[in-house]
Tab-separated table of C-alpha atoms in Angstrom:
chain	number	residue	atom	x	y	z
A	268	UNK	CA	-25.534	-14.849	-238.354
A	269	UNK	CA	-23.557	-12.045	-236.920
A	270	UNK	CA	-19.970	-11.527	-238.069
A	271	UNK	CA	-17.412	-9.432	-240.063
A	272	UNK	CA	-18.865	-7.459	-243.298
A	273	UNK	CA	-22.248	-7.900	-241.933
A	274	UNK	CA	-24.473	-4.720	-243.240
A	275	UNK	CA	-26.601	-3.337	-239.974
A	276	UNK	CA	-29.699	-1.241	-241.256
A	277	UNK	CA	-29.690	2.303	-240.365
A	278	UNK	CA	-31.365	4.603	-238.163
A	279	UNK	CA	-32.773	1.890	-236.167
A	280	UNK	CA	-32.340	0.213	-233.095
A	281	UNK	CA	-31.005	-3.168	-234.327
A	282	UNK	CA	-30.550	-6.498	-232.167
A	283	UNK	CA	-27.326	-8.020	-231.851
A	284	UNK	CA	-27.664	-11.013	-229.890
A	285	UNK	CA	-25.502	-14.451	-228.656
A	286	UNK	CA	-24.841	-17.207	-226.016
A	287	UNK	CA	-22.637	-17.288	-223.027
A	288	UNK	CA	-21.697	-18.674	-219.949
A	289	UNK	CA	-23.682	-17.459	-217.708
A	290	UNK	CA	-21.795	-14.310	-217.627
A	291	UNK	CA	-22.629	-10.588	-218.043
A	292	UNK	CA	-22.186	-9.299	-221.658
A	293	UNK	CA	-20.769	-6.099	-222.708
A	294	UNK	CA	-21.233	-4.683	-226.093
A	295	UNK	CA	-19.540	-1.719	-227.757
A	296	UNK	CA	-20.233	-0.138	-230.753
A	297	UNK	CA	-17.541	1.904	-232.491
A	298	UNK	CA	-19.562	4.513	-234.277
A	299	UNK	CA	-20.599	6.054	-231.074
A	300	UNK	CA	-18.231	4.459	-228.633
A	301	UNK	CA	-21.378	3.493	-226.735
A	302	UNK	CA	-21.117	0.253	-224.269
A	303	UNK	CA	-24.253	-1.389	-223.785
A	304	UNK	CA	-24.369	-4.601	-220.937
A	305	UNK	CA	-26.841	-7.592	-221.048
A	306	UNK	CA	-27.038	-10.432	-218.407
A	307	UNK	CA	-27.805	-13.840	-220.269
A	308	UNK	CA	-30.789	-15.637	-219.546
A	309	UNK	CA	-31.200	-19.191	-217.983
A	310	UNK	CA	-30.040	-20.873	-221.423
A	311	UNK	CA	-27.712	-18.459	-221.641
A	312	UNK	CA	-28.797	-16.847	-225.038
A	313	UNK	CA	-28.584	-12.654	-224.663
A	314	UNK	CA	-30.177	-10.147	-227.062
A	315	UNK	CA	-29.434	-6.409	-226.739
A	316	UNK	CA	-30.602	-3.273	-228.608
A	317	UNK	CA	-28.372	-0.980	-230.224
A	318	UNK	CA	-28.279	2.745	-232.057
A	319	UNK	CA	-27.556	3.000	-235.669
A	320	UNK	CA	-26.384	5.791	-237.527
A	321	UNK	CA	-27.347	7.215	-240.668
A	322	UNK	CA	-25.645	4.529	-243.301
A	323	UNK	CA	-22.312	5.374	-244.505
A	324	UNK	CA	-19.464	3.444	-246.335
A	325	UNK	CA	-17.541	4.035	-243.865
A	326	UNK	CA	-16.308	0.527	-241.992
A	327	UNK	CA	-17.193	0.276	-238.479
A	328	UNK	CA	-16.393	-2.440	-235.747
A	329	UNK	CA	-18.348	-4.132	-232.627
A	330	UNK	CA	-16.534	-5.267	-229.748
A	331	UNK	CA	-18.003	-8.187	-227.684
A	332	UNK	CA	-17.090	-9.487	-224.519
A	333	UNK	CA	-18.262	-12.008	-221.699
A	334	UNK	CA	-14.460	-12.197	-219.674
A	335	UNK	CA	-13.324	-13.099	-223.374
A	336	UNK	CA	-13.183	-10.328	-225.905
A	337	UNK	CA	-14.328	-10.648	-229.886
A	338	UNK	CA	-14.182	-7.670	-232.320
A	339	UNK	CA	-16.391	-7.893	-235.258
A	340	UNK	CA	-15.375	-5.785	-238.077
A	341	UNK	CA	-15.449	-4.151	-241.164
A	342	UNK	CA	-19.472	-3.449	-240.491
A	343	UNK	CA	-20.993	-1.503	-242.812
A	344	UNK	CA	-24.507	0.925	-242.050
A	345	UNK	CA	-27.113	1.141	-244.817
A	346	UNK	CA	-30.387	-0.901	-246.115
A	347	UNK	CA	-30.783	-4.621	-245.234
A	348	UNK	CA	-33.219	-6.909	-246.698
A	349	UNK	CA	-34.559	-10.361	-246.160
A	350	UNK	CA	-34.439	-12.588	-249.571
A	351	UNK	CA	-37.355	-15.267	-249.291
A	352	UNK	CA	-38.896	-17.946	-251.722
A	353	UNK	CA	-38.042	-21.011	-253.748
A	354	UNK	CA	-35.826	-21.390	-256.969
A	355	UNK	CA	-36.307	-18.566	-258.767
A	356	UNK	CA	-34.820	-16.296	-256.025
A	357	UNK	CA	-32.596	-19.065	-254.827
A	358	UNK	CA	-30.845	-19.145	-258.144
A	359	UNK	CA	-27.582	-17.855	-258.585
A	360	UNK	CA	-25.054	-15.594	-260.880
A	361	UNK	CA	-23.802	-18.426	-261.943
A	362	UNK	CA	-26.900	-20.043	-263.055
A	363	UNK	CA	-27.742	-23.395	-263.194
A	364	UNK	CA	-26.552	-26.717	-265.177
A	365	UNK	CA	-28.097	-25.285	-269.121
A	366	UNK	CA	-29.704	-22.654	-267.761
A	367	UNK	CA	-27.906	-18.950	-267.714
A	368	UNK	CA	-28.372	-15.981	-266.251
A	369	UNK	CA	-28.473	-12.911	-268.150
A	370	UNK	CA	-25.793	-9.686	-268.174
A	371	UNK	CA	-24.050	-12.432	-265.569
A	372	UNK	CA	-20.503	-12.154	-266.658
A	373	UNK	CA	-20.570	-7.962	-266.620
A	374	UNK	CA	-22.133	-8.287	-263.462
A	375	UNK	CA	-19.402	-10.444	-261.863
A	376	UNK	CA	-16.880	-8.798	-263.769
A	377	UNK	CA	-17.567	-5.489	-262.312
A	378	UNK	CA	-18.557	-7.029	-258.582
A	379	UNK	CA	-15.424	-6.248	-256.904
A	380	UNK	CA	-16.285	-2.397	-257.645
A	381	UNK	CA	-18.936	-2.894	-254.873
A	382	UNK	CA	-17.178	-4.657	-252.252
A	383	UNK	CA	-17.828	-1.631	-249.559
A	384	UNK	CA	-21.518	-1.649	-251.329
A	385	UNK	CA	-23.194	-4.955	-251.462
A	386	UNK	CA	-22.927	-7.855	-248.994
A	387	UNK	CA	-24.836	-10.978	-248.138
A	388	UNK	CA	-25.390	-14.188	-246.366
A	389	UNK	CA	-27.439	-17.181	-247.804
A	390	UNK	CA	-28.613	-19.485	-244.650
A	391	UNK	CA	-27.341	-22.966	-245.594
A	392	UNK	CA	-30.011	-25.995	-245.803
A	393	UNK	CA	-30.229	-28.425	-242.962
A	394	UNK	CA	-31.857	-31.827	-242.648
A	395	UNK	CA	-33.768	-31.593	-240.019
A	396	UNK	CA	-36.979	-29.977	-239.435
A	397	UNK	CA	-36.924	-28.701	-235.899
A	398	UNK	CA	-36.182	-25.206	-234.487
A	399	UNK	CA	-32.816	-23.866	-234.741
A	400	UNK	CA	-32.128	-20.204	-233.896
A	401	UNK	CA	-28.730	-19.993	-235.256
A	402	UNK	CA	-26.978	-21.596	-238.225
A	403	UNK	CA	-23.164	-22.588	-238.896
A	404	UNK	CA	-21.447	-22.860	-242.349
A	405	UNK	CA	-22.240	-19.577	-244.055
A	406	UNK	CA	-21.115	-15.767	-243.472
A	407	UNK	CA	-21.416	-12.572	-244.466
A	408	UNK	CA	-19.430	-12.339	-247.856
A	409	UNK	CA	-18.357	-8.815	-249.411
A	410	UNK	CA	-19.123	-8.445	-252.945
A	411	UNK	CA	-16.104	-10.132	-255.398
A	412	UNK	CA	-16.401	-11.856	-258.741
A	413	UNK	CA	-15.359	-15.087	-256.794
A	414	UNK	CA	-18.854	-14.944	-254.025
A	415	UNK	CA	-21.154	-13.404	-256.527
A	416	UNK	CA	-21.146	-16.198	-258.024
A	417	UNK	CA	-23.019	-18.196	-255.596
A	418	UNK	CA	-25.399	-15.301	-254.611
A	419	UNK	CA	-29.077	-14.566	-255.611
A	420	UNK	CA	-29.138	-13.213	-259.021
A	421	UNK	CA	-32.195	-11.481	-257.854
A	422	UNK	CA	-31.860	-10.634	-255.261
A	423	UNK	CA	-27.892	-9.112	-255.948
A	424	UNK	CA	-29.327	-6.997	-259.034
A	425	UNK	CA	-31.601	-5.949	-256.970
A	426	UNK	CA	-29.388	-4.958	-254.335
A	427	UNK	CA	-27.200	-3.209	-257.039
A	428	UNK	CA	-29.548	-0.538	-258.155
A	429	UNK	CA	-30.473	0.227	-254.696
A	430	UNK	CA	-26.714	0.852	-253.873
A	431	UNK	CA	-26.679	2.455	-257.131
A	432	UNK	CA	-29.424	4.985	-256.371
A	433	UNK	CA	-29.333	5.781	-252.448
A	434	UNK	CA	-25.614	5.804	-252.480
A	435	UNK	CA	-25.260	3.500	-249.606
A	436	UNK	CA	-24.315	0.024	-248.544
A	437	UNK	CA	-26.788	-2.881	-249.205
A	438	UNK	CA	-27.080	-5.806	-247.180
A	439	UNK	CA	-28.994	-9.014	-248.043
A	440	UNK	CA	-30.265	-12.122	-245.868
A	441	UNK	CA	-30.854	-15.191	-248.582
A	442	UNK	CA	-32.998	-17.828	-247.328
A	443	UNK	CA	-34.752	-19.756	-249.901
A	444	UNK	CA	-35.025	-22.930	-251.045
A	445	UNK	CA	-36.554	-24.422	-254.509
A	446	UNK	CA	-39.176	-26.160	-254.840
A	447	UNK	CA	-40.908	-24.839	-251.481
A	448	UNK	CA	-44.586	-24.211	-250.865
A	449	UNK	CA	-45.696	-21.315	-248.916
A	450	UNK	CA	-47.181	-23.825	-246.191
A	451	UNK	CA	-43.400	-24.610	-245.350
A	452	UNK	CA	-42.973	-20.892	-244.286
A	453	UNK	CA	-45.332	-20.669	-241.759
A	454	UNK	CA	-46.569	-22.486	-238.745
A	455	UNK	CA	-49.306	-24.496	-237.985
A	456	UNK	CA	-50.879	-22.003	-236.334
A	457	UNK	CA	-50.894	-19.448	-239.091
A	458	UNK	CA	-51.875	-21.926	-241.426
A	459	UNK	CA	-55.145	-22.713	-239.725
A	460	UNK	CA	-56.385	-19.232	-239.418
A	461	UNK	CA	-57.024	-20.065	-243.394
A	462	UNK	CA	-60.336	-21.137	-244.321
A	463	UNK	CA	-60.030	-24.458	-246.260
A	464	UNK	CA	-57.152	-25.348	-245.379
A	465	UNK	CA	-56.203	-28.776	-244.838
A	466	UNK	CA	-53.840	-28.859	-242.077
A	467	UNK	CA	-53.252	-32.799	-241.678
A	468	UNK	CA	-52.072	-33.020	-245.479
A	469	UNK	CA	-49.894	-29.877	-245.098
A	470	UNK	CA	-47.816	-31.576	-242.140
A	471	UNK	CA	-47.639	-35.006	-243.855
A	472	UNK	CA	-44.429	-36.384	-242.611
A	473	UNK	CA	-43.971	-38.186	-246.046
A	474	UNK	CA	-43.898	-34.607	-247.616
A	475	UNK	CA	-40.225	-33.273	-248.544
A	476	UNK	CA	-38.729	-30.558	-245.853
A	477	UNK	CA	-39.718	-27.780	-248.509
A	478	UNK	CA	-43.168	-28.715	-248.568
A	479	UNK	CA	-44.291	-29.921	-245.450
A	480	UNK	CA	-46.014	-27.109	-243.244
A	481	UNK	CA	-43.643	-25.032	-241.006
A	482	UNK	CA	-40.433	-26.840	-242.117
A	483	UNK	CA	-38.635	-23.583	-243.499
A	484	UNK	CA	-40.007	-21.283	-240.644
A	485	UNK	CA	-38.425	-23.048	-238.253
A	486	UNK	CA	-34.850	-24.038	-240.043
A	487	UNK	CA	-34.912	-20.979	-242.510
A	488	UNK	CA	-36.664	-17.844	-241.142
A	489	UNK	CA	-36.248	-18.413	-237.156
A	490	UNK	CA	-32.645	-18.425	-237.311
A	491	UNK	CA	-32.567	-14.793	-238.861
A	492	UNK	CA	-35.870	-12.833	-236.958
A	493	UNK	CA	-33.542	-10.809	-234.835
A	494	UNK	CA	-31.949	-9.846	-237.909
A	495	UNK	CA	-33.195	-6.146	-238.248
A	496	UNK	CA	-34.034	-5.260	-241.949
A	497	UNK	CA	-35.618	-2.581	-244.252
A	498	UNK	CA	-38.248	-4.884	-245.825
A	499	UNK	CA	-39.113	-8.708	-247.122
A	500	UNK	CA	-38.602	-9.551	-251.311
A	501	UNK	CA	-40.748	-12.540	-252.006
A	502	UNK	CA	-40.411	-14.703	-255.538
A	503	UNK	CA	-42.542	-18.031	-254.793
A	504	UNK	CA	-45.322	-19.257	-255.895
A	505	UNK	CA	-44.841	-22.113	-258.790
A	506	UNK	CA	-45.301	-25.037	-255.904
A	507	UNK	CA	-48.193	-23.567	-255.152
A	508	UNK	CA	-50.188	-23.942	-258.313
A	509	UNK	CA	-52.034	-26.666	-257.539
A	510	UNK	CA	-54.037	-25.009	-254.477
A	511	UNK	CA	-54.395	-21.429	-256.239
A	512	UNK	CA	-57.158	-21.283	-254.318
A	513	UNK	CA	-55.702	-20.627	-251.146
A	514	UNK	CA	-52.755	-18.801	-252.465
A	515	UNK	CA	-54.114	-15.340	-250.926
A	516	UNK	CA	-55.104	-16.223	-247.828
A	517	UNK	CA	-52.344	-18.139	-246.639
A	518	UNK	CA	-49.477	-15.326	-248.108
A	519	UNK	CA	-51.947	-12.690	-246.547
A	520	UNK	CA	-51.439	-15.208	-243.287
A	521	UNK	CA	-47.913	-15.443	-243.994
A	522	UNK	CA	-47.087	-11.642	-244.035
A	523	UNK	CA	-48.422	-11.215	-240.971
A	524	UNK	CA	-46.955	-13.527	-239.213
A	525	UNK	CA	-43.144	-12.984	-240.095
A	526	UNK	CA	-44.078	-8.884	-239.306
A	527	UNK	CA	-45.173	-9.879	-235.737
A	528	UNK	CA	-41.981	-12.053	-235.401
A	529	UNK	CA	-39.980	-9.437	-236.747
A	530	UNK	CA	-42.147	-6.718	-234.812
A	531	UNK	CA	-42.162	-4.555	-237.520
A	532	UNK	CA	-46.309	-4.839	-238.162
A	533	UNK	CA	-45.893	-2.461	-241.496
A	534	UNK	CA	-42.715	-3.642	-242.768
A	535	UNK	CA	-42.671	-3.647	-247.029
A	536	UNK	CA	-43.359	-7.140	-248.339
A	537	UNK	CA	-42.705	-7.272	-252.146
A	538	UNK	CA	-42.878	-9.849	-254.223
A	539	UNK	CA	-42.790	-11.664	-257.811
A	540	UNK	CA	-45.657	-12.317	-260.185
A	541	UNK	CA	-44.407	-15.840	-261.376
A	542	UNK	CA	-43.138	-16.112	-264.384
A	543	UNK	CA	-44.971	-17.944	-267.710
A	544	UNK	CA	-44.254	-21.455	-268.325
A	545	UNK	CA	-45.823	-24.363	-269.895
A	546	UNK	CA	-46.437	-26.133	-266.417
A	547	UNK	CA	-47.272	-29.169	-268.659
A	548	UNK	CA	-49.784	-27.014	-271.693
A	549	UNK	CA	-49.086	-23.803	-272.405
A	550	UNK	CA	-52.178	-23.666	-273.218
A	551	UNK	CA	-54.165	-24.003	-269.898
A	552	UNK	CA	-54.440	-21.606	-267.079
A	553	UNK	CA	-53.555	-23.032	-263.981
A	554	UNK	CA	-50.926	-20.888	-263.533
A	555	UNK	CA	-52.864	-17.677	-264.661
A	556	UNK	CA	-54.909	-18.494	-261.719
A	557	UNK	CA	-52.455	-18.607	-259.585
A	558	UNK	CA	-51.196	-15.397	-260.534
A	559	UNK	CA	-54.438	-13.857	-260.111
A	560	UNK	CA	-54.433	-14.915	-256.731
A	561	UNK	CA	-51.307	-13.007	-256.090
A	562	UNK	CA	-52.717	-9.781	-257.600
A	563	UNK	CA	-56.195	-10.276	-255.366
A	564	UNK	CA	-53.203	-10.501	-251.753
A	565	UNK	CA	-52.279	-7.294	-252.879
A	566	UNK	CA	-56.042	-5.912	-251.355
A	567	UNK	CA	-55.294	-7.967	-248.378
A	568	UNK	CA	-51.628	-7.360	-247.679
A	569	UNK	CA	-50.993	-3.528	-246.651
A	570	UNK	CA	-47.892	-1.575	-247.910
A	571	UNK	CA	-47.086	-4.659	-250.533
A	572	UNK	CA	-45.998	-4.544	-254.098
A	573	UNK	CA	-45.732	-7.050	-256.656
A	574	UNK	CA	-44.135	-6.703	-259.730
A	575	UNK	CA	-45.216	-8.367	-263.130
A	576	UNK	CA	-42.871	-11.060	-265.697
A	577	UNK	CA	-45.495	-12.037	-267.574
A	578	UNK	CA	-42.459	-10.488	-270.568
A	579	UNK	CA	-39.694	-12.287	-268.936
A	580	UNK	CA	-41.238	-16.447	-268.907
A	581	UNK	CA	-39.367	-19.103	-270.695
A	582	UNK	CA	-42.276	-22.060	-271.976
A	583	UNK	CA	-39.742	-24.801	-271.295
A	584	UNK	CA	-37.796	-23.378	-268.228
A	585	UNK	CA	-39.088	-22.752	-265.241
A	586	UNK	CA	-36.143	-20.407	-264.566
A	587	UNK	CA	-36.401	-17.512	-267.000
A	588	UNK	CA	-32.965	-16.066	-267.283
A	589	UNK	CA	-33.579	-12.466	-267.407
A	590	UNK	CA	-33.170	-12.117	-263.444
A	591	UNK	CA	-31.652	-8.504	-264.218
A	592	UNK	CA	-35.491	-7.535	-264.767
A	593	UNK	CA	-36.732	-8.935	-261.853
A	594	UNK	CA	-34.044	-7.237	-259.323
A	595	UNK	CA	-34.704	-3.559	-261.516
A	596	UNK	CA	-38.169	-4.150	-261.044
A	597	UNK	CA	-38.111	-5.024	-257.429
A	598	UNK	CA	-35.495	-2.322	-256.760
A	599	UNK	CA	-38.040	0.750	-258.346
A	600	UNK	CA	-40.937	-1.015	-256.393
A	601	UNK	CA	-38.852	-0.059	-253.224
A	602	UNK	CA	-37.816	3.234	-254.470
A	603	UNK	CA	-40.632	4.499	-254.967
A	604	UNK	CA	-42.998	2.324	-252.264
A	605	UNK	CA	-40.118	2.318	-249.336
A	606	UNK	CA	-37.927	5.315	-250.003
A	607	UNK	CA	-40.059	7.590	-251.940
A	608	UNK	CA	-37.544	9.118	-254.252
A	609	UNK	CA	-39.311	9.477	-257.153
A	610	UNK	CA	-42.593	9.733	-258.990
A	611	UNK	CA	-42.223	6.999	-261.823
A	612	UNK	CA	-44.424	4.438	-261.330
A	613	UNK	CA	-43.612	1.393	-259.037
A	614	UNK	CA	-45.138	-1.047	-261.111
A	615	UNK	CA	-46.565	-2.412	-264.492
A	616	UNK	CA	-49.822	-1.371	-265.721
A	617	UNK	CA	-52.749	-3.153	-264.477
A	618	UNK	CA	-56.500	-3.578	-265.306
A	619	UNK	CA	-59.092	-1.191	-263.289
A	620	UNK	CA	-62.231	-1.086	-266.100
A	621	UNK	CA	-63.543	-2.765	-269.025
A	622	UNK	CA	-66.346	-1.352	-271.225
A	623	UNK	CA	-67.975	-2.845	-274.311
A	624	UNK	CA	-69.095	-0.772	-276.736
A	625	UNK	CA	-70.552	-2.141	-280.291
A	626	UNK	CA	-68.461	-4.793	-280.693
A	627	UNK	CA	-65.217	-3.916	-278.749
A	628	UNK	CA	-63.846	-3.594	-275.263
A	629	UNK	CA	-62.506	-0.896	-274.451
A	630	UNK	CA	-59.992	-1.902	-271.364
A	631	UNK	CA	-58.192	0.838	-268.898
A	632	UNK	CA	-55.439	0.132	-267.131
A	633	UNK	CA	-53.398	2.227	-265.352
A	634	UNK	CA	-49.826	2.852	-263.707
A	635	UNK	CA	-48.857	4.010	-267.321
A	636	UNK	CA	-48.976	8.107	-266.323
A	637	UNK	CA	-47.073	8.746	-269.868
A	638	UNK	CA	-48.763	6.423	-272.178
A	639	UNK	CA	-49.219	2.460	-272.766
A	640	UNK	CA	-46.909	1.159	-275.601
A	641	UNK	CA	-46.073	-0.249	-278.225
A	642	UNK	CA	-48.751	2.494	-279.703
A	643	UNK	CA	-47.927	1.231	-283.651
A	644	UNK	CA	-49.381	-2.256	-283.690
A	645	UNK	CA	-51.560	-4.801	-282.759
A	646	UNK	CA	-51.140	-6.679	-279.356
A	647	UNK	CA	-50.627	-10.276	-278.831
A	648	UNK	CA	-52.162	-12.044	-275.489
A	649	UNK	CA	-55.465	-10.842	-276.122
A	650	UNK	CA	-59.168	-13.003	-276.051
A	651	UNK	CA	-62.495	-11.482	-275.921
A	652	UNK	CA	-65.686	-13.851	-275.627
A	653	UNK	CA	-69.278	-13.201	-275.681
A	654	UNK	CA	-72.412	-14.709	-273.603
A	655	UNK	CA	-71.385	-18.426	-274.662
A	656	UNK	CA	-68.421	-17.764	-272.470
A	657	UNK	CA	-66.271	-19.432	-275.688
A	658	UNK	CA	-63.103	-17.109	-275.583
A	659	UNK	CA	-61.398	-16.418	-279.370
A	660	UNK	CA	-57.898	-14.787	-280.299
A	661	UNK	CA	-58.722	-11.158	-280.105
A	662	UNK	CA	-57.151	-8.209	-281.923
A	663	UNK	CA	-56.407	-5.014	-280.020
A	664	UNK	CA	-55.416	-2.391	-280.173
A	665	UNK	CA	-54.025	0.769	-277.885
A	666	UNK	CA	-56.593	3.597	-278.966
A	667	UNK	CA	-54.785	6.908	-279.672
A	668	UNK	CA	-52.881	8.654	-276.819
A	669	UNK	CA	-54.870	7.069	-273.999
A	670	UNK	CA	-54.196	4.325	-271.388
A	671	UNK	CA	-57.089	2.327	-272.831
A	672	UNK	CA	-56.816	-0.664	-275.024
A	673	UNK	CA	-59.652	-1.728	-277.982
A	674	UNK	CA	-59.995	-5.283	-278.251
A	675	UNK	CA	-62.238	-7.135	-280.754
A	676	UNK	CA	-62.572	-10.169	-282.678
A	677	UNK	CA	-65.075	-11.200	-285.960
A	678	UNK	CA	-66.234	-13.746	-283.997
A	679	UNK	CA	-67.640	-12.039	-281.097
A	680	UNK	CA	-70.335	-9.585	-281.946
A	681	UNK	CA	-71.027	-8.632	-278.532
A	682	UNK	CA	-68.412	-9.208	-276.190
A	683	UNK	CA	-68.876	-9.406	-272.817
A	684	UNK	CA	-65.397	-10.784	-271.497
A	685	UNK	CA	-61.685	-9.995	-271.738
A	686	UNK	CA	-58.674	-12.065	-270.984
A	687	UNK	CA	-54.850	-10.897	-271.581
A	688	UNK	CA	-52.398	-13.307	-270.991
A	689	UNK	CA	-54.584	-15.463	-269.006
A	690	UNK	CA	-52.602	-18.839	-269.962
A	691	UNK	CA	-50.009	-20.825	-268.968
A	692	UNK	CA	-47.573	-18.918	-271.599
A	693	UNK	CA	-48.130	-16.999	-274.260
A	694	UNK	CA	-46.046	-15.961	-276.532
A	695	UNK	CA	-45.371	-12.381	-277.978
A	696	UNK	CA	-46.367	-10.472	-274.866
A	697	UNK	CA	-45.313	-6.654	-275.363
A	698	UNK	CA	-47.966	-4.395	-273.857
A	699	UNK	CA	-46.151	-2.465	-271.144
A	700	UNK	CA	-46.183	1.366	-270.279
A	701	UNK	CA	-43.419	3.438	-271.572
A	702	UNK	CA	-40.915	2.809	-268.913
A	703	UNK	CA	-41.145	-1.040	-269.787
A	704	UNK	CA	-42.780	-2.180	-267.546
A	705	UNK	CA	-44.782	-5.008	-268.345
A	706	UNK	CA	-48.649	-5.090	-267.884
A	707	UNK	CA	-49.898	-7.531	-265.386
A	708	UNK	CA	-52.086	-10.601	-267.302
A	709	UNK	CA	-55.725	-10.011	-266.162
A	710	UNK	CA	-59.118	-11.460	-266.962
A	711	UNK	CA	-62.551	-9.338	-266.126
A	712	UNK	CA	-65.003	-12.498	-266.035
A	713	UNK	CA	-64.840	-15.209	-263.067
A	714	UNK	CA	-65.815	-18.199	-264.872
């Protein structure tokens, strides 16, 4: 985990930790010439603390030594995050087999301009299942055209912005793996502090490594907790569809768990509304109610953020290709959440009222402090039903300058329901505020 190019986070006291021989460690840091000395324990693992300074590009170095001396190098100071979830943020510059990645080949093109700005380390897969707390075949690689490539698309647009906008160097831990559910993250433990759970079918041994209950916490997350980092960027969710139910609970579960292991018990967790897709008819809303459940963890989870795609979905790929949005988005959620630099808003709009009125709602959302758009036609996405609870295509409308929406349809004379979005994709989605950021799908009734 620790090597050359590695990106420490800043102003912190960050672990740096190893295994020896039984022999006192010594470790010195070259930004302050400090020397700090551990003894190793029984197993011989050691773990110190050390000072960081305010991040810089400047490259620094970290001598180790047990009797045998090793000099890490070329270690930059700045903002480290941890890169979490299944395909989506597993999937790379490079795309995959038929299915691009958009503003890719700029991006690579121009990735050797941020060598001293953006690094990263994706923990490799394993097959087995147990508890490792280190990992061998990947390390930190500095930003090129040639290791883009093969990094988080996500997660590295992401990272650029942030470079872009604090002027410093960005580090990212990737540790994801498609196809996972969230019971894979955690452990057993965690898992049945959930109501409803069902622990014995979570653990199933005939479930795959990404699915069964505690897999990935133990060969995926454990072998980076000492890693010291800013803040957690989540995009999972789509294996999870099936129990919706549960989806809340169990990330609310999950959040706090990997903040006590990283004892950090406020550190940011943001994360990805998924994206549309047909998930077999477009026309259901299994997934809508899974993305509800992620909006209803953002009550449960303090200082999280989720950002919306409900603009971005592909109907017959689950892997939309416009992962440019979803690292912009992320990266304002943190700039204005984490870092507080400016007063835009950190997210899409979302739904806070609905009134009916003759025969229209009138919905409010808000994060839109300058106006909903587009102001100059009628919406798409929209259904409005009345006591039969039978929903029908809606028109609507934004009303004048507001942040309110009028939705009505002939068929409803007195509505008493709203839905936006609420489907497995729908097409023509364009209500946003006037930053672009997409509004979050949203229903008002709970039938």
């Amino acid at each position: 985990m620790m090597g050359d190019h590695m990106v420490l986070q800043q102003n912190s006291s960050v672990k740096l930790w190893g295994w020896a021989d039984g022999k006192k460690v010594t470790v010195t840091t070259s930004w302050n010439n400090r020397t700090y000395k551990v003894t190793p324990d029984k197993d011989g693992a050691w773990l110190v603390k050390v000072d960081t300074p305010a991040g810089s590009y400047t490259p620094y170095s970290i001598t180790i030594s047990d009797g045998t001396r090793t000099t890490l190098s070329d270690i930059l100071i700045g903002e480290v995050w941890i890169c979490s979830g299944q395909s989506n943020m597993e999937m790379t510059m490079k795309g995959n087999m038929g299915q691009p990645i958009d503003h890719s080949l700029e991006t690579l093109l121009n990735a050797g301009n941020y060598r001293d700005r953006i690094r990263f380390i994706t923990v490799p897969r394993t097959k087995g299942v147990k508890e490792r707390a280190d990992f061998e075949g990947a390390k930190w690689e500095v930003s090129s055209p040639e290791t883009t490539m093969d990094c988080s698309a996500a997660g590295y647009f992401f990272a650029k912005q942030l470079t872009e906008t604090l002027h410093l160097p960005v580090g990212l831990v990737i540790n994801s793996w498609g196809g996972s559910r969230i019971e894979a993250w955690m452990t057993e433990e965690t898992l049945a502090s959930v109501e409803g759970a069902n622990i014995e079918a979570a653990k199933n041994p005939k479930l795959d490594t990404n699915s069964r209950l505690q897999c990935l916490y133990n060969i995926m997350l454990l072998p980076v907790k000492n890693y010291t980092a800013r803040g957690f960027l989540w995009y999972q969710g789509e294996s999870n569809i099936f129990n919706y139910q549960l989806y809340a609970p169990m990330m609310t579960a999950m959040v706090q768990l990997w903040r006590n292991v990283w004892e950090a018990p406020d550190m940011p967790f943001y994360y990805v509304q998924i994206a549309p897709h047909k998930y077999g008819n477009s026309r259901n809303i299994n997934s809508a109610l899974l993305q509800e459940a992620q909006m209803k963890a953002l009550k449960t989870i303090p200082n999280s953020g989720m950002i919306p795609t409900i603009d971005v979905g592909d109907e017959f790929c689950i892997h939309p290709p416009q992962k440019n949005v979803v690292g912009l988005r992320l990266a304002n959620l943190a700039l204005t959440k984490t870092y507080g630099l400016h007063k835009l808003p950190s997210t899409g709009p979302m739904m806070t009222k609905v009134e009916y009125s003759g025969n229209k709602a009138i919905v409010t959302l808000d994060n839109a402090p300058y106006g909903l758009a587009p102001g100059n036609c009628e919406l798409e996405g929209f259904e409005i039903a009345g006591a039969d609870k039978k929903f029908y295509p809606a028109k609507a409308r934004i009303a004048g300058r507001t942040r309110n929406v009028e939705v009505w349809s002939d068929q409803v004379t007195q509505p008493v329901a709203v839905r936006y979005a609420f489907r497995n994709y729908v097409d023509h989605i364009t209500l946003r505020n006037t930053l672009g950021i997409a509004a979050f799908p949203f229903r008002t009734d709970t039938w």
